[in-house]
DNA sequence: GTGGTCTAGACCACG
DNA sequence: GTGGTCTAGACCACC
């Protein structure tokens, strides 16, 4: 499981972690019963404070996605895949909705929006192509 | 000029005001030299704290979009339309970019994204139809 | 609204705060729309770290009991009274259940349990009598 | 001697073991001089980490309830029954006290408490009836 | 070793 | 002024 944390695109780090763990479960990158990386390991891996990871894991427990296994760590619950699959597109949709609503309220036409979307999709694909050649981070604003 | 403030969709209110004033200028709803509503009137109209409006107007002055006219209020600068037109799509694009980037990082396919976009666009149109209720069948969006 | 924090009866402080805010709402000591004491004030009042109060308030927001009012604080939501009333006895029942289950698993008879309960109830009443005012009319101040 | 471990009702597993061994002694399910199951056997029987059982047995030795018999294991001390009988109701009372105190602090009336107690006692009896038919775990999975 | 709780304090966003 | 986020680190419970 690989997380892409961007500090900061406006989304709190702990929430980015939350969301990406859910995506990883939806994508089968994390299986039921499997342990998520320990707080300390994850914190080291993505270079944030352990408490930030802890906060994210706590939220995931509240959501019923993770469950503590005494003394060994946190595991993916049996219900998690269903929840995460159901949420998979919703998580994106919610964010997309407010962006499109703003565009729409301000007289940007559906066709202009479609063009923006297409140009961004192409941009992402070409970034992928670049990254597959050289594993360099790109476009980070932080 | 009508503002659509949503408290809170994650965007600070003062920034929503800023953005929408710029959009209004780009859309010719606000002309060069025209006065923007006073801080007090605007605050009353959209039911927010006057300080919040004040903060937005301050940012707009910094951006060179508004200019104070002694004793009368704030007017749209001659340079504003050009700036606002240039920014019009950029403002949306920036926000769209981070949403699509997240989707893409998490194995959501371009086609799924396109479907989400289309369903949201349709949703916005039907919301419009409900709100206006005028029996218009021309399909024009503006 | 008066909170009784006991550090420590095994319940984390932040959870004690959470529970007691809910009880206060159920008891009409906190009304819909009313603001809860600010994080800093509450922290000072019950002599705990502000972050501990903050954690409790955050959980209450997740539960839909409190809602942030931009820049002014946290208010009781319209839905809160219903939720808190519904939870009022459940919060106690859940804790009672594990105690009684343990007693029952270990051959303590229902009648023994009833006796324990009665003796504790009497104890609490006599504590009340001591703490508040004994029905004395002498006018002593202390 | 049968232990009912519930991971997790908030009571640490090692303490649940401790308490239940004491209850077993108070109930004559464990006699003076009798050996308690070995750490390994007990750990297997209740499906917990052997270290957890070990920790519980260590506490019981500290309490003078168990004593090591060279090469054979841990036996119930002659003083144990008296201690355990004396503690029998106290262990429950202590836990009951904090629950009832919270209820009382929050305007839950003695009669409401009595009703909760009665309903929980009935619930426990009906669970027993069910279990005597089918020796199934109570349905709490985690 | 694991996670949980709490404290302390910096910094920011918001109104 | 308000709450939110993040960092840092101590201490504890559990396994």
Coordinates of C-alpha atoms (C1' of nucleotides) in Angstrom, one line a residue:
Chain A
X1 CA 0.0 0.0 0.0
X2 CA 1.5 3.3 -1.1
X3 CA 0.1 6.6 0.1
X4 CA 0.4 9.9 -1.8
X5 CA 0.4 12.7 0.8
X6 CA 0.4 16.2 -0.5
X7 CA 1.1 18.8 2.2
X8 CA -0.9 20.8 1.6
X9 CA -3.6 20.7 -1.0
X10 CA -6.1 22.0 1.6
X11 CA -7.1 18.5 2.8
X12 CA -5.8 17.8 6.3
X13 CA -3.1 15.1 6.3
X14 CA -5.1 12.8 8.6
X15 CA -8.0 13.0 6.2
X16 CA -5.8 12.2 3.3
X17 CA -4.6 9.1 5.1
X18 CA -8.1 8.1 5.9
X19 CA -9.3 8.4 2.4
X20 CA -6.4 6.6 0.9
X21 CA -6.7 3.7 3.3
X22 CA -10.3 3.4 2.3
X23 CA -9.3 3.5 -1.4
X24 CA -6.6 0.8 -0.8
X25 CA -9.3 -1.4 0.8
X26 CA -11.6 -0.8 -2.1
X27 CA -8.8 -1.6 -4.5
X28 CA -8.0 -4.9 -2.7
X29 CA -4.5 -3.5 -1.9
X30 CA -5.5 -4.1 1.7
X31 CA -7.4 -7.3 2.5
X32 CA -9.8 -8.2 5.3
X33 CA -7.9 -9.1 8.4
X34 CA -4.7 -7.7 7.1
X35 CA -2.9 -5.3 9.4
X36 CA -2.4 -1.7 8.4
X37 CA 1.2 -0.5 8.9
X38 CA 1.8 0.4 12.6
X39 CA 1.3 4.0 13.6
X40 CA 5.0 4.5 13.9
X41 CA 5.9 2.8 10.7
X42 CA 3.3 4.6 8.7
X43 CA 4.4 7.9 10.2
X44 CA 8.0 7.2 9.3
X45 CA 7.1 6.1 5.8
X46 CA 5.2 9.2 4.9
X47 CA 7.2 11.5 7.1
X48 CA 4.5 12.9 9.4
X49 CA 4.1 12.9 13.1
X50 CA 2.8 9.6 14.6
X51 CA -0.1 11.4 16.2
X52 CA -1.3 12.5 12.8
X53 CA -1.4 8.9 11.7
X54 CA -3.0 7.9 15.0
X55 CA -5.7 10.5 14.4
X56 CA -6.5 9.0 11.0
X57 CA -6.5 5.4 12.3
X58 CA -8.9 6.5 15.1
X59 CA -11.3 8.0 12.6
X60 CA -11.1 4.8 10.6
X61 CA -12.0 2.8 13.7
X62 CA -15.0 5.1 14.3
X63 CA -16.0 4.4 10.7
X64 CA -15.8 0.6 11.4
X65 CA -13.1 0.2 8.8
X66 CA -10.3 -0.8 11.2
X67 CA -10.4 -2.7 14.5
X68 CA -7.7 -3.0 17.1
X69 CA -6.2 -6.4 17.7
X70 CA -4.9 -6.2 21.2
X71 CA -1.2 -5.6 21.2
X72 CA -0.6 -6.4 17.6
X73 CA -2.1 -3.5 15.7
X74 CA -5.1 -2.5 13.6
X75 CA -6.7 -4.9 11.1
X76 CA -9.2 -4.4 8.3
X77 CA -12.7 -5.4 9.4
X78 CA -14.8 -7.8 7.5
X79 CA -17.3 -5.1 6.8
X80 CA -14.7 -2.7 5.5
X81 CA -14.6 -3.7 1.8
X82 CA -18.3 -3.3 1.4
X83 CA -18.2 0.1 3.1
X84 CA -15.1 1.2 1.2
X85 CA -16.4 0.0 -2.1
X86 CA -19.7 1.9 -1.5
X87 CA -17.8 5.0 -0.6
X88 CA -15.2 4.8 -3.3
X89 CA -16.9 7.0 -5.8
X90 CA -18.8 8.9 -3.2
X91 CA -15.6 10.3 -1.7
X92 CA -14.7 11.7 -5.1
X93 CA -18.2 12.7 -6.0
X94 CA -18.6 14.8 -2.9
X95 CA -15.5 16.8 -3.7
X96 CA -16.3 17.0 -7.4
X97 CA -19.8 18.2 -6.7
X98 CA -18.7 21.4 -4.9
X99 CA -16.2 22.3 -7.6
X100 CA -18.8 21.8 -10.4
X101 CA -21.5 23.6 -8.5
X102 CA -19.2 26.6 -8.2
X103 CA -18.4 26.5 -11.9
X104 CA -22.1 26.2 -12.7
X105 CA -23.2 29.0 -10.5
X106 CA -20.7 31.2 -12.3
X107 CA -21.9 30.7 -15.8
X108 CA -19.2 28.3 -16.9
X109 CA -20.9 26.1 -19.4
X110 CA -21.1 22.3 -19.2
X111 CA -18.9 22.1 -22.4
X112 CA -16.2 24.3 -20.8
X113 CA -16.3 22.0 -17.8
X114 CA -16.0 18.9 -20.0
X115 CA -13.0 20.5 -21.7
X116 CA -11.3 21.2 -18.4
X117 CA -11.9 17.7 -17.3
X118 CA -10.5 16.2 -20.5
X119 CA -7.4 18.4 -20.4
X120 CA -6.8 17.5 -16.8
X121 CA -7.3 13.8 -17.5
X122 CA -4.8 14.0 -20.3
X123 CA -2.4 15.9 -18.1
X124 CA -2.6 13.1 -15.5
X125 CA -1.9 10.5 -18.1
X126 CA 1.1 12.2 -19.4
X127 CA 2.4 12.6 -15.8
X128 CA 2.0 8.9 -15.4
X129 CA 4.0 8.3 -18.6
X130 CA 6.7 10.6 -17.2
X131 CA 6.8 9.0 -13.8
X132 CA 7.1 5.5 -15.3
X133 CA 10.3 6.7 -16.8
X134 CA 11.7 8.6 -13.9
X135 CA 10.3 8.2 -10.4
X136 CA 10.4 11.9 -9.7
X137 CA 7.8 13.8 -7.8
X138 CA 6.1 16.6 -9.8
X139 CA 4.0 19.5 -9.4
X140 CA 4.0 19.6 -5.6
X141 CA 3.1 23.0 -4.4
X142 CA 4.2 22.7 -0.7
Chain B
X1 CA -25.1 40.6 -8.8
X2 CA -26.2 37.6 -6.8
X3 CA -23.8 35.6 -4.6
X4 CA -24.3 31.9 -3.7
X5 CA -22.6 31.4 -0.4
X6 CA -22.5 27.9 1.0
X7 CA -21.4 27.7 4.6
X8 CA -19.6 25.5 4.6
X9 CA -18.4 23.6 1.6
X10 CA -14.8 23.8 2.8
X11 CA -14.1 27.1 1.0
X12 CA -13.8 30.0 3.4
X13 CA -16.6 32.5 3.1
X14 CA -14.4 35.4 2.4
X15 CA -12.8 33.5 -0.5
X16 CA -16.2 32.5 -1.9
X17 CA -17.0 36.2 -2.0
X18 CA -13.8 37.0 -3.7
X19 CA -14.2 34.4 -6.3
X20 CA -17.7 35.3 -7.1
X21 CA -17.0 38.9 -7.4
X22 CA -14.4 38.0 -9.9
X23 CA -16.8 35.8 -11.7
X24 CA -19.4 38.5 -11.8
X25 CA -16.8 40.8 -13.4
X26 CA -15.8 38.2 -15.9
X27 CA -19.5 37.7 -16.8
X28 CA -20.1 41.4 -17.2
X29 CA -22.6 41.4 -14.3
X30 CA -20.3 44.0 -12.8
X31 CA -18.9 46.6 -15.2
X32 CA -15.8 48.7 -14.9
X33 CA -16.3 51.7 -12.7
X34 CA -19.4 50.3 -11.1
X35 CA -19.6 50.1 -7.4
X36 CA -19.7 46.9 -5.5
X37 CA -22.3 46.8 -2.7
X38 CA -21.1 48.4 0.5
X39 CA -19.6 46.1 3.2
X40 CA -22.7 46.5 5.3
X41 CA -25.2 45.9 2.5
X42 CA -23.4 42.9 1.2
X43 CA -23.1 41.5 4.7
X44 CA -26.8 41.9 5.3
X45 CA -27.6 40.5 1.9
X46 CA -25.7 37.2 2.3
X47 CA -26.1 37.1 6.0
X48 CA -22.5 37.0 7.1
X49 CA -20.3 39.0 9.4
X50 CA -19.4 42.4 7.9
X51 CA -15.7 41.7 8.8
X52 CA -15.9 38.7 6.4
X53 CA -17.0 40.9 3.6
X54 CA -14.4 43.5 4.5
X55 CA -11.7 40.8 4.4
X56 CA -12.9 39.8 0.9
X57 CA -12.9 43.4 -0.4
X58 CA -9.5 43.9 1.0
X59 CA -8.2 40.9 -0.9
X60 CA -9.8 42.2 -4.0
X61 CA -8.1 45.5 -3.6
X62 CA -4.8 43.7 -3.2
X63 CA -5.5 41.9 -6.4
X64 CA -6.2 45.2 -8.2
X65 CA -9.8 44.3 -8.9
X66 CA -11.4 46.9 -6.7
X67 CA -10.2 50.4 -6.0
X68 CA -11.5 52.7 -3.2
X69 CA -13.3 55.9 -4.4
X70 CA -13.1 58.5 -1.6
X71 CA -16.3 58.7 0.3
X72 CA -18.4 56.5 -2.1
X73 CA -17.1 53.0 -1.8
X74 CA -15.3 50.5 -4.0
X75 CA -15.3 50.4 -7.7
X76 CA -14.3 47.9 -10.3
X77 CA -10.9 48.9 -11.8
X78 CA -10.3 49.2 -15.5
X79 CA -7.9 46.3 -15.4
X80 CA -10.3 44.0 -13.6
X81 CA -12.2 42.5 -16.5
X82 CA -9.0 41.3 -18.2
X83 CA -7.7 39.8 -15.0
X84 CA -11.0 38.2 -14.1
X85 CA -11.5 36.8 -17.6
X86 CA -8.0 35.3 -17.5
X87 CA -8.6 33.8 -14.1
X88 CA -12.1 32.6 -14.8
X89 CA -11.3 29.1 -15.8
X90 CA -8.1 28.9 -13.9
X91 CA -9.9 29.3 -10.6
X92 CA -12.1 26.3 -11.4
X93 CA -9.2 24.4 -13.0
X94 CA -7.1 24.6 -9.9
X95 CA -9.8 23.1 -7.7
X96 CA -10.7 20.5 -10.3
X97 CA -7.1 19.4 -10.6
X98 CA -6.7 18.3 -7.0
X99 CA -10.0 16.4 -7.1
X100 CA -9.1 14.6 -10.3
X101 CA -5.6 13.9 -9.1
X102 CA -6.9 12.2 -6.0
X103 CA -9.3 10.1 -8.1
X104 CA -6.5 9.2 -10.5
X105 CA -4.1 8.2 -7.8
X106 CA -6.7 5.8 -6.5
X107 CA -7.4 3.8 -9.5
X108 CA -10.5 5.5 -10.5
X109 CA -10.6 5.3 -14.3
X110 CA -11.0 8.2 -16.6
X111 CA -14.4 6.8 -17.7
X112 CA -15.6 6.6 -14.2
X113 CA -14.6 10.2 -13.7
X114 CA -16.4 11.2 -16.9
X115 CA -19.5 9.5 -15.7
X116 CA -19.4 11.2 -12.4
X117 CA -18.9 14.6 -14.1
X118 CA -21.9 13.9 -16.4
X119 CA -24.2 12.8 -13.6
X120 CA -23.2 15.9 -11.6
X121 CA -23.8 18.2 -14.6
X122 CA -27.3 16.7 -15.1
X123 CA -28.0 17.0 -11.4
X124 CA -27.1 20.7 -11.6
X125 CA -29.3 21.3 -14.6
X126 CA -32.3 19.6 -12.9
X127 CA -31.7 21.7 -9.8
X128 CA -31.9 24.7 -12.0
X129 CA -35.1 23.6 -13.5
X130 CA -36.6 23.1 -10.1
X131 CA -35.5 26.4 -8.8
X132 CA -36.7 28.5 -11.7
X133 CA -39.8 26.4 -12.6
X134 CA -40.2 28.4 -15.8
X135 CA -41.5 26.1 -18.6
X136 CA -38.5 26.8 -20.7
X137 CA -37.5 24.1 -23.1
X138 CA -34.7 25.8 -25.0
X139 CA -31.9 24.0 -23.0
X140 CA -29.9 27.2 -22.8
X141 CA -27.7 27.2 -19.7
X142 CA -26.9 30.9 -19.5
Chain C
X1 CA -23.9 23.3 32.9
X2 CA -21.7 21.7 35.5
X3 CA -19.4 18.8 34.7
X4 CA -18.2 16.2 37.2
X5 CA -14.9 15.0 36.0
X6 CA -13.2 12.2 37.9
X7 CA -9.6 11.5 37.0
X8 CA -9.6 8.7 36.8
X9 CA -12.3 6.2 37.1
X10 CA -11.1 4.4 34.0
X11 CA -13.1 6.4 31.6
X12 CA -11.0 8.8 29.5
X13 CA -11.6 12.4 30.4
X14 CA -12.6 13.3 26.9
X15 CA -15.2 10.6 27.0
X16 CA -16.5 11.8 30.3
X17 CA -16.9 15.3 28.8
X18 CA -18.7 13.8 25.8
X19 CA -21.1 11.8 27.9
X20 CA -21.9 14.7 30.2
X21 CA -22.6 17.1 27.4
X22 CA -25.0 14.7 26.0
X23 CA -26.7 14.3 29.4
X24 CA -26.8 18.0 29.8
X25 CA -28.7 18.3 26.5
X26 CA -31.0 15.5 27.4
X27 CA -31.7 17.3 30.7
X28 CA -32.4 20.6 28.9
X29 CA -29.5 22.1 30.8
X30 CA -28.2 22.9 27.2
X31 CA -30.7 24.1 24.7
X32 CA -30.7 23.8 20.9
X33 CA -28.7 26.6 19.4
X34 CA -27.0 27.4 22.6
X35 CA -23.3 27.6 22.6
X36 CA -21.2 25.1 24.6
X37 CA -18.5 26.8 26.6
X38 CA -15.4 27.5 24.5
X39 CA -12.7 25.0 24.4
X40 CA -10.4 27.3 26.4
X41 CA -13.1 28.2 29.0
X42 CA -14.2 24.6 29.5
X43 CA -10.6 23.6 29.8
X44 CA -10.0 26.2 32.5
X45 CA -13.2 25.4 34.3
X46 CA -12.5 21.7 34.7
X47 CA -8.7 22.0 34.8
X48 CA -7.8 19.9 31.9
X49 CA -5.7 20.6 28.8
X50 CA -7.6 22.4 26.1
X51 CA -6.8 19.7 23.6
X52 CA -8.6 17.2 25.7
X53 CA -11.8 19.3 25.6
X54 CA -11.2 19.8 21.9
X55 CA -11.1 16.1 21.4
X56 CA -14.4 15.7 23.2
X57 CA -16.0 18.5 21.1
X58 CA -14.7 16.9 18.0
X59 CA -16.3 13.6 18.8
X60 CA -19.6 15.4 19.6
X61 CA -19.4 17.0 16.1
X62 CA -18.9 13.6 14.6
X63 CA -22.0 12.4 16.5
X64 CA -24.0 15.4 15.1
X65 CA -24.5 16.8 18.5
X66 CA -22.5 20.0 18.1
X67 CA -22.0 22.1 15.0
X68 CA -19.4 24.8 14.5
X69 CA -20.6 28.3 14.0
X70 CA -17.8 30.1 12.1
X71 CA -15.7 32.0 14.4
X72 CA -18.1 32.0 17.3
X73 CA -18.0 28.6 18.8
X74 CA -19.9 25.3 18.9
X75 CA -23.7 25.2 19.1
X76 CA -26.1 22.4 20.0
X77 CA -27.7 21.1 16.8
X78 CA -31.5 20.8 16.3
X79 CA -31.2 17.0 16.2
X80 CA -29.2 16.8 19.3
X81 CA -32.0 16.6 21.9
X82 CA -33.6 13.7 20.2
X83 CA -30.3 11.9 19.9
X84 CA -29.3 12.6 23.4
X85 CA -32.7 11.7 24.9
X86 CA -32.5 8.4 23.0
X87 CA -29.0 7.8 24.2
X88 CA -29.6 8.9 27.8
X89 CA -30.4 5.5 29.2
X90 CA -28.4 3.6 26.6
X91 CA -25.2 5.2 27.8
X92 CA -25.8 4.0 31.3
X93 CA -27.3 0.7 30.2
X94 CA -24.2 -0.2 28.2
X95 CA -22.0 0.3 31.1
X96 CA -24.4 -1.4 33.5
X97 CA -24.7 -4.4 31.2
X98 CA -21.1 -5.4 31.4
X99 CA -21.0 -5.1 35.2
X100 CA -24.1 -7.2 35.6
X101 CA -22.9 -9.7 33.1
X102 CA -19.8 -10.2 35.0
X103 CA -21.7 -10.6 38.3
X104 CA -24.1 -13.1 36.7
X105 CA -21.3 -15.1 35.0
X106 CA -19.9 -15.6 38.5
X107 CA -22.8 -17.0 40.3
X108 CA -23.8 -13.8 42.0
X109 CA -27.6 -14.1 42.4
X110 CA -30.0 -11.5 41.1
X111 CA -31.0 -10.8 44.7
X112 CA -27.5 -10.1 45.7
X113 CA -27.2 -7.7 42.8
X114 CA -30.4 -6.0 43.8
X115 CA -29.1 -5.5 47.3
X116 CA -25.8 -4.0 46.0
X117 CA -27.8 -1.7 43.8
X118 CA -30.0 -0.6 46.7
X119 CA -27.2 0.0 49.0
X120 CA -25.3 2.1 46.4
X121 CA -28.4 4.1 45.7
X122 CA -28.9 4.8 49.3
X123 CA -25.2 5.7 49.6
X124 CA -25.6 8.2 46.7
X125 CA -28.6 9.8 48.3
X126 CA -26.9 10.3 51.6
X127 CA -23.9 11.8 49.8
X128 CA -26.3 14.3 48.2
X129 CA -27.8 15.2 51.5
X130 CA -24.3 15.9 52.9
X131 CA -23.1 17.8 49.9
X132 CA -26.0 20.1 49.2
X133 CA -27.9 21.4 52.1
X134 CA -29.3 19.3 54.8
X135 CA -32.9 20.4 55.3
X136 CA -31.8 22.8 58.0
X137 CA -33.3 26.3 58.3
X138 CA -30.7 27.8 60.7
X139 CA -29.3 30.1 58.1
X140 CA -25.7 29.0 58.6
X141 CA -23.5 29.9 55.7
X142 CA -21.0 27.1 56.0
Chain D
X1 CA -13.5 -24.0 35.8
X2 CA -14.8 -22.1 32.8
X3 CA -13.8 -18.6 32.0
X4 CA -15.9 -16.1 30.0
X5 CA -13.5 -13.7 28.3
X6 CA -14.9 -10.8 26.4
X7 CA -12.4 -9.0 24.2
X8 CA -13.0 -6.2 24.8
X9 CA -15.6 -4.9 27.2
X10 CA -13.1 -2.3 28.5
X11 CA -11.7 -4.6 31.2
X12 CA -8.1 -5.8 30.4
X13 CA -8.0 -9.5 29.6
X14 CA -5.5 -10.2 32.2
X15 CA -7.7 -8.6 34.8
X16 CA -10.7 -10.6 33.6
X17 CA -8.7 -13.7 34.2
X18 CA -7.7 -12.6 37.6
X19 CA -11.2 -11.7 38.6
X20 CA -12.7 -14.9 37.3
X21 CA -10.1 -17.1 39.0
X22 CA -11.0 -15.4 42.3
X23 CA -14.7 -15.9 41.6
X24 CA -14.1 -19.5 40.9
X25 CA -12.4 -19.9 44.2
X26 CA -15.2 -18.1 46.0
X27 CA -17.7 -20.4 44.3
X28 CA -15.7 -23.5 45.3
X29 CA -15.2 -24.3 41.6
X30 CA -11.5 -24.2 42.5
X31 CA -10.5 -25.8 45.9
X32 CA -7.6 -25.2 48.1
X33 CA -4.5 -27.0 46.9
X34 CA -6.0 -27.6 43.5
X35 CA -3.9 -26.6 40.5
X36 CA -4.9 -23.9 38.2
X37 CA -4.5 -24.8 34.4
X38 CA -1.0 -24.2 33.1
X39 CA -0.3 -21.0 31.4
X40 CA -0.2 -22.7 28.0
X41 CA -3.4 -24.7 28.5
X42 CA -5.3 -21.8 29.8
X43 CA -4.0 -19.6 26.9
X44 CA -5.1 -22.2 24.4
X45 CA -8.5 -22.7 26.1
X46 CA -9.5 -19.1 26.1
X47 CA -7.5 -18.2 22.9
X48 CA -5.3 -15.5 24.3
X49 CA -1.6 -14.8 24.3
X50 CA 0.2 -17.0 26.9
X51 CA 1.9 -13.8 28.2
X52 CA -1.5 -12.5 29.1
X53 CA -2.3 -15.5 31.2
X54 CA 1.1 -15.3 32.7
X55 CA 0.5 -11.7 33.7
X56 CA -2.7 -12.7 35.4
X57 CA -1.2 -15.6 37.3
X58 CA 1.6 -13.3 38.4
X59 CA -0.9 -10.8 39.9
X60 CA -2.7 -13.7 41.6
X61 CA 0.5 -14.8 43.2
X62 CA 1.1 -11.2 44.4
X63 CA -2.3 -11.3 45.9
X64 CA -1.5 -14.5 47.7
X65 CA -4.2 -16.4 45.9
X66 CA -1.9 -18.7 44.0
X67 CA 1.4 -20.2 45.0
X68 CA 4.0 -21.9 42.8
X69 CA 4.5 -25.6 43.5
X70 CA 8.0 -26.6 42.2
X71 CA 7.8 -28.4 39.0
X72 CA 4.0 -28.9 38.9
X73 CA 2.4 -25.5 38.5
X74 CA 0.3 -23.0 40.6
X75 CA -2.0 -24.1 43.4
X76 CA -4.7 -22.3 45.3
X77 CA -3.4 -21.1 48.7
X78 CA -5.2 -22.0 51.9
X79 CA -5.9 -18.3 52.5
X80 CA -7.4 -17.8 49.1
X81 CA -11.0 -18.8 49.8
X82 CA -11.3 -16.3 52.6
X83 CA -9.8 -13.6 50.5
X84 CA -11.9 -14.4 47.5
X85 CA -15.1 -14.7 49.4
X86 CA -14.4 -11.3 51.0
X87 CA -13.7 -9.8 47.6
X88 CA -16.5 -11.5 45.8
X89 CA -19.1 -8.7 46.2
X90 CA -16.5 -6.0 46.5
X91 CA -15.2 -6.5 43.0
X92 CA -18.6 -6.1 41.6
X93 CA -19.6 -3.3 43.9
X94 CA -16.6 -1.2 42.9
X95 CA -17.5 -1.4 39.2
X96 CA -21.2 -0.9 39.9
X97 CA -20.5 2.1 42.0
X98 CA -18.9 4.2 39.2
X99 CA -21.7 3.3 36.8
X100 CA -24.4 4.3 39.3
X101 CA -22.6 7.4 40.3
X102 CA -22.5 8.6 36.7
X103 CA -26.2 7.8 36.3
X104 CA -27.0 9.7 39.5
X105 CA -24.9 12.7 38.6
X106 CA -26.9 13.0 35.4
X107 CA -30.4 13.1 36.8
X108 CA -31.3 9.6 36.1
X109 CA -33.7 8.6 38.9
X110 CA -33.3 5.7 41.2
X111 CA -36.4 4.2 39.7
X112 CA -35.1 4.4 36.2
X113 CA -31.9 2.7 37.4
X114 CA -33.9 -0.1 39.1
X115 CA -35.8 -0.6 35.8
X116 CA -32.6 -0.8 33.9
X117 CA -31.2 -3.3 36.4
X118 CA -34.3 -5.5 36.2
X119 CA -34.4 -5.5 32.5
X120 CA -30.7 -6.4 32.3
X121 CA -31.3 -9.2 34.8
X122 CA -34.1 -10.6 32.8
X123 CA -32.0 -10.3 29.7
X124 CA -29.2 -12.3 31.3
X125 CA -31.7 -15.1 32.4
X126 CA -33.1 -15.4 28.9
X127 CA -29.6 -15.6 27.5
X128 CA -28.9 -18.5 29.9
X129 CA -32.0 -20.2 28.7
X130 CA -30.9 -19.9 25.1
X131 CA -27.4 -21.0 25.9
X132 CA -28.5 -24.1 27.8
X133 CA -30.1 -25.2 24.5
X134 CA -27.2 -24.5 22.2
X135 CA -23.8 -23.9 23.7
X136 CA -23.1 -21.0 21.4
X137 CA -21.1 -17.9 22.2
X138 CA -23.3 -15.0 23.0
X139 CA -22.9 -13.3 19.6
X140 CA -20.4 -10.7 20.6
X141 CA -17.7 -11.0 18.0
X142 CA -15.2 -8.4 19.0
Chain E
dG1 C1' 6.7 -4.3 20.4
dT2 C1' 1.6 -2.3 19.8
dG3 C1' -2.1 1.6 20.2
dG4 C1' -4.3 5.1 23.6
dT5 C1' -4.4 9.2 26.5
dC6 C1' -2.9 13.4 27.9
dT7 C1' -0.2 17.5 28.0
dA8 C1' 2.1 21.5 25.9
dG9 C1' 2.6 24.6 22.5
dA10 C1' 3.1 26.5 17.7
dC11 C1' 0.7 28.0 13.8
dC12 C1' -3.3 28.8 10.9
dA13 C1' -8.1 29.9 9.3
dC14 C1' -12.0 32.3 10.4
dG15 C1' -15.0 36.2 11.8
Chain F
dG1 C1' -11.7 36.1 20.1
dT2 C1' -13.0 31.2 18.2
dG3 C1' -11.8 26.2 16.7
dG4 C1' -8.6 23.2 13.7
dT5 C1' -4.2 21.1 12.6
dC6 C1' 0.1 19.5 13.5
dT7 C1' 4.1 18.5 16.1
dA8 C1' 6.6 16.7 20.1
dG9 C1' 6.9 13.9 23.8
dA10 C1' 5.6 11.6 28.3
dC11 C1' 3.2 7.9 30.3
dC12 C1' 0.3 4.0 30.4
dA13 C1' -2.1 -0.5 29.2
dC14 C1' -1.8 -4.4 26.7
dC15 C1' 0.4 -8.4 24.6

